[in-house]
Coordinates of C-alpha atoms in Angstrom, one line a residue:
Chain A
G35 CA 0.0 0.0 0.0
A36 CA 0.9 3.6 -0.2
V37 CA 3.1 5.3 2.4
V38 CA 1.8 8.4 4.1
S39 CA 3.6 10.2 6.9
Q40 CA 2.4 12.9 9.3
H41 CA 4.6 15.1 11.4
P42 CA 4.5 15.6 14.3
S43 CA 2.8 12.4 15.6
W44 CA 2.0 14.1 18.9
V45 CA 2.1 17.8 19.9
I46 CA 1.1 19.6 23.0
C47 CA 0.6 23.4 22.8
K48 CA -0.7 26.2 24.9
S49 CA -4.0 27.8 24.3
G50 CA -3.8 30.6 21.8
T51 CA -0.8 29.3 19.9
S52 CA -0.8 27.9 16.4
V53 CA 0.3 24.4 15.4
K54 CA 1.2 23.1 11.9
I55 CA 0.7 19.5 10.9
E56 CA 2.5 18.1 7.8
C57 CA 1.2 15.3 5.7
R58 CA 3.4 13.7 3.0
S59 CA 2.5 11.1 0.5
L60 CA 5.9 9.4 0.0
D61 CA 5.4 7.1 -3.0
F62 CA 2.6 8.6 -5.0
Q63 CA 1.3 12.0 -6.1
A64 CA -1.8 13.1 -4.1
T65 CA -3.9 15.3 -6.3
T66 CA -6.5 15.5 -3.6
M67 CA -6.0 15.7 0.2
F68 CA -8.7 15.1 2.8
W69 CA -8.3 16.1 6.4
Y70 CA -10.2 14.3 9.1
R71 CA -10.6 14.9 12.8
Q72 CA -11.3 12.0 15.3
F73 CA -12.4 12.7 18.8
P74 CA -11.8 10.0 21.4
K75 CA -14.1 7.0 20.9
Q76 CA -15.7 8.7 17.8
S77 CA -15.5 8.2 14.1
L78 CA -13.5 10.2 11.6
M79 CA -15.2 13.5 10.7
L80 CA -14.2 15.1 7.4
M81 CA -13.0 18.6 7.9
A82 CA -12.0 19.7 4.4
T83 CA -10.9 18.7 1.0
S84 CA -8.2 20.3 -1.0
N85 CA -6.9 19.8 -4.5
E86 CA -3.3 20.6 -5.3
G87 CA -2.9 24.3 -6.1
S88 CA -6.4 25.2 -5.2
K89 CA -8.2 26.5 -2.1
A90 CA -9.6 23.9 0.3
T91 CA -13.3 23.2 0.5
Y92 CA -14.5 23.0 4.1
E93 CA -17.3 20.9 5.5
Q94 CA -20.2 22.6 7.2
G95 CA -19.3 23.8 10.7
V96 CA -15.5 23.8 10.2
E97 CA -14.0 27.3 10.4
K98 CA -11.7 27.9 7.4
D99 CA -9.9 30.7 9.2
K100 CA -9.1 28.5 12.1
F101 CA -8.0 25.4 10.2
L102 CA -5.7 26.6 7.4
I103 CA -5.0 24.1 4.8
N104 CA -2.2 24.4 2.2
H105 CA -1.8 21.8 -0.6
A106 CA 1.1 23.4 -2.5
S107 CA 2.5 20.3 -4.0
L108 CA 1.5 16.8 -4.9
T109 CA 3.3 15.2 -2.0
L110 CA 2.8 17.7 0.8
S111 CA -0.2 19.2 2.5
T112 CA -0.3 21.1 5.8
L113 CA -3.0 21.8 8.3
T114 CA -2.5 24.7 10.6
V115 CA -4.6 25.0 13.7
T116 CA -4.6 28.7 14.5
S117 CA -5.2 30.1 18.0
A118 CA -5.8 26.7 19.4
H119 CA -8.1 26.1 22.3
P120 CA -8.6 23.0 24.5
E121 CA -11.7 22.0 22.5
D122 CA -9.4 21.6 19.4
S123 CA -7.6 18.8 21.1
S124 CA -8.2 15.8 18.9
F125 CA -6.6 13.3 16.5
Y126 CA -6.0 14.8 13.1
I127 CA -5.6 12.5 10.1
C128 CA -4.7 13.3 6.6
S129 CA -5.9 11.2 3.7
P130 CA -4.3 11.6 0.3
R131 CA -5.7 10.3 -2.9
A132 CA -4.1 10.0 -6.3
G133 CA -7.2 10.7 -8.5
S134 CA -10.9 10.8 -8.4
G135 CA -12.3 7.4 -7.9
S136 CA -9.0 6.1 -6.5
E137 CA -8.6 4.7 -3.1
Q138 CA -7.9 7.1 -0.2
Y139 CA -4.9 6.3 2.0
F140 CA -4.5 7.4 5.5
G141 CA -1.7 8.9 7.5
P142 CA -0.9 7.7 11.0
G143 CA -2.5 10.7 12.6
T144 CA -1.3 13.6 14.8
R145 CA -2.6 13.8 18.3
L146 CA -3.0 17.5 19.3
T147 CA -3.4 18.4 23.0
V148 CA -4.1 22.0 23.8
T149 CA -3.5 23.0 27.4
Chain B
A454 CA -29.6 13.5 5.8
Q455 CA -27.3 11.3 3.8
S456 CA -25.2 9.1 6.1
V457 CA -23.4 5.9 6.8
S458 CA -25.0 3.9 9.6
Q459 CA -23.3 1.1 11.6
H460 CA -25.8 -0.7 13.7
N461 CA -23.7 -1.9 16.5
H462 CA -21.5 0.4 18.6
H463 CA -20.0 -2.4 20.7
V464 CA -19.8 -6.1 20.1
I465 CA -18.3 -8.7 22.4
L466 CA -17.6 -12.2 21.1
S467 CA -15.7 -15.2 22.2
E468 CA -12.9 -16.6 20.0
A469 CA -14.1 -18.8 17.1
A470 CA -17.5 -17.1 17.1
S471 CA -18.8 -15.8 13.8
L472 CA -18.9 -12.0 13.2
E473 CA -21.3 -9.9 11.2
L474 CA -21.2 -6.1 11.4
G475 CA -23.9 -4.2 9.7
C476 CA -23.5 -1.1 7.6
N477 CA -26.1 0.8 5.7
Y478 CA -25.8 4.0 3.7
S479 CA -28.3 6.4 2.3
Y480 CA -26.6 7.7 -0.8
G481 CA -28.2 7.2 -4.2
G482 CA -26.3 6.5 -7.3
T483 CA -22.9 4.8 -7.7
V484 CA -20.9 4.3 -4.6
N485 CA -17.6 2.9 -3.5
L486 CA -17.7 1.0 -0.3
F487 CA -14.9 0.3 2.3
W488 CA -14.3 -1.3 5.6
Y489 CA -11.4 -0.1 7.6
V490 CA -10.0 -1.4 10.9
Q491 CA -8.2 0.5 13.6
Y492 CA -6.3 -1.5 16.1
P493 CA -5.7 0.0 19.5
G494 CA -3.1 2.8 19.2
Q495 CA -2.7 2.3 15.5
H496 CA -3.9 4.1 12.4
L497 CA -6.6 3.0 9.9
Q498 CA -6.0 0.1 7.7
L499 CA -8.1 -1.0 4.7
L500 CA -9.7 -4.4 5.2
L501 CA -11.6 -4.5 1.9
K502 CA -13.3 -2.4 -0.7
Y503 CA -16.0 -2.6 -3.3
F504 CA -15.9 -0.5 -6.5
S505 CA -17.8 -2.8 -8.9
G506 CA -18.2 -6.4 -10.0
D507 CA -18.8 -9.3 -7.7
P508 CA -20.7 -8.0 -4.8
L509 CA -19.1 -10.5 -2.4
V510 CA -15.7 -9.0 -1.6
K511 CA -12.8 -10.9 0.0
G512 CA -10.5 -8.9 2.2
I513 CA -7.4 -9.4 4.3
K514 CA -7.3 -11.5 7.5
G515 CA -10.3 -13.7 6.5
F516 CA -12.8 -10.8 6.3
E517 CA -15.4 -10.5 3.6
A518 CA -18.3 -8.2 2.9
E519 CA -21.4 -8.4 0.7
F520 CA -22.8 -5.4 -1.2
I521 CA -26.6 -5.7 -1.5
K522 CA -27.6 -2.7 -3.6
S523 CA -31.3 -3.1 -3.0
K524 CA -30.8 -2.9 0.7
F525 CA -28.1 -0.2 0.6
S526 CA -26.0 -2.4 2.7
F527 CA -22.4 -3.6 2.9
N528 CA -22.1 -5.9 5.9
L529 CA -18.8 -7.2 7.1
R530 CA -18.4 -10.9 8.0
K531 CA -15.8 -13.3 9.4
P532 CA -16.6 -16.9 10.1
S533 CA -14.3 -17.3 13.1
V534 CA -12.9 -14.4 15.0
Q535 CA -9.6 -14.3 16.9
W536 CA -8.5 -12.4 19.9
S537 CA -6.3 -10.3 17.6
D538 CA -9.4 -9.1 15.8
T539 CA -10.1 -6.8 18.8
A540 CA -10.3 -3.4 17.2
E541 CA -12.6 -0.7 15.9
Y542 CA -14.2 -1.2 12.5
F543 CA -15.4 1.6 10.3
C544 CA -17.6 1.3 7.3
A545 CA -17.1 4.1 4.7
V546 CA -18.7 5.3 1.5
S547 CA -17.6 7.5 -1.3
R548 CA -19.7 8.6 -4.2
N549 CA -18.9 9.5 -7.8
T550 CA -20.4 12.9 -7.1
G551 CA -19.2 15.4 -4.5
G552 CA -15.5 14.8 -5.3
F553 CA -15.5 11.1 -4.1
K554 CA -14.9 12.2 -0.6
T555 CA -15.1 9.3 1.9
I556 CA -17.6 9.5 4.7
F557 CA -17.3 7.2 7.7
G558 CA -19.8 5.5 9.9
A559 CA -19.6 5.9 13.6
G560 CA -17.6 2.7 14.0
T561 CA -18.1 -0.6 15.8
R562 CA -15.8 -1.5 18.7
L563 CA -15.2 -5.3 18.7
F564 CA -13.8 -7.1 21.7
V565 CA -12.9 -10.7 21.3
K566 CA -12.6 -12.7 24.5
A567 CA -9.8 -15.2 24.6

């Protein structure tokens, strides 16, 4: 299967600071990147979809100014949580896809804890 | 609202018991269907997928699923579970409209007693 990495795997930050999470598809070109959030004991909730070189499309209820997504290349996408608050503490998972109709692959996730 | 429904949130089985986890979706049109597994402390892994063709799909680790279009269902089965199957299982659906984004069910937490 495809190799997807996320960095960092775990981050603790203070309330009000910003955190950047990187997602890399190591052995294929991701034309589309999906970002999910998973709260403890819950399912994955889709936050946004981005196509390489385009602005991200956010799901209803997800603040685009708070969760900044950059998909500048076919192998790298970043999610920046701005002015983080404790309620943003969650597991963030990226999911790159090579093309429409193709399988989505999943990164190992980044656990964010905001104190 | 369009959704993916998993009927059981928690399932407890003894080793060697048979497993069936239900999944229904409410999207019309052409869909792609997936089952993922998440072992404790690990990331998602694909168990099996259905895009087209034979509606009975074989996956890894002895799992299979059957797509019944008339029932909008894609139930996961395994004839004999093992302790190592203890994990959370997610059904997921993507459509050929809406950018093929994958939507997940709430998950079923399976615990297999040794």
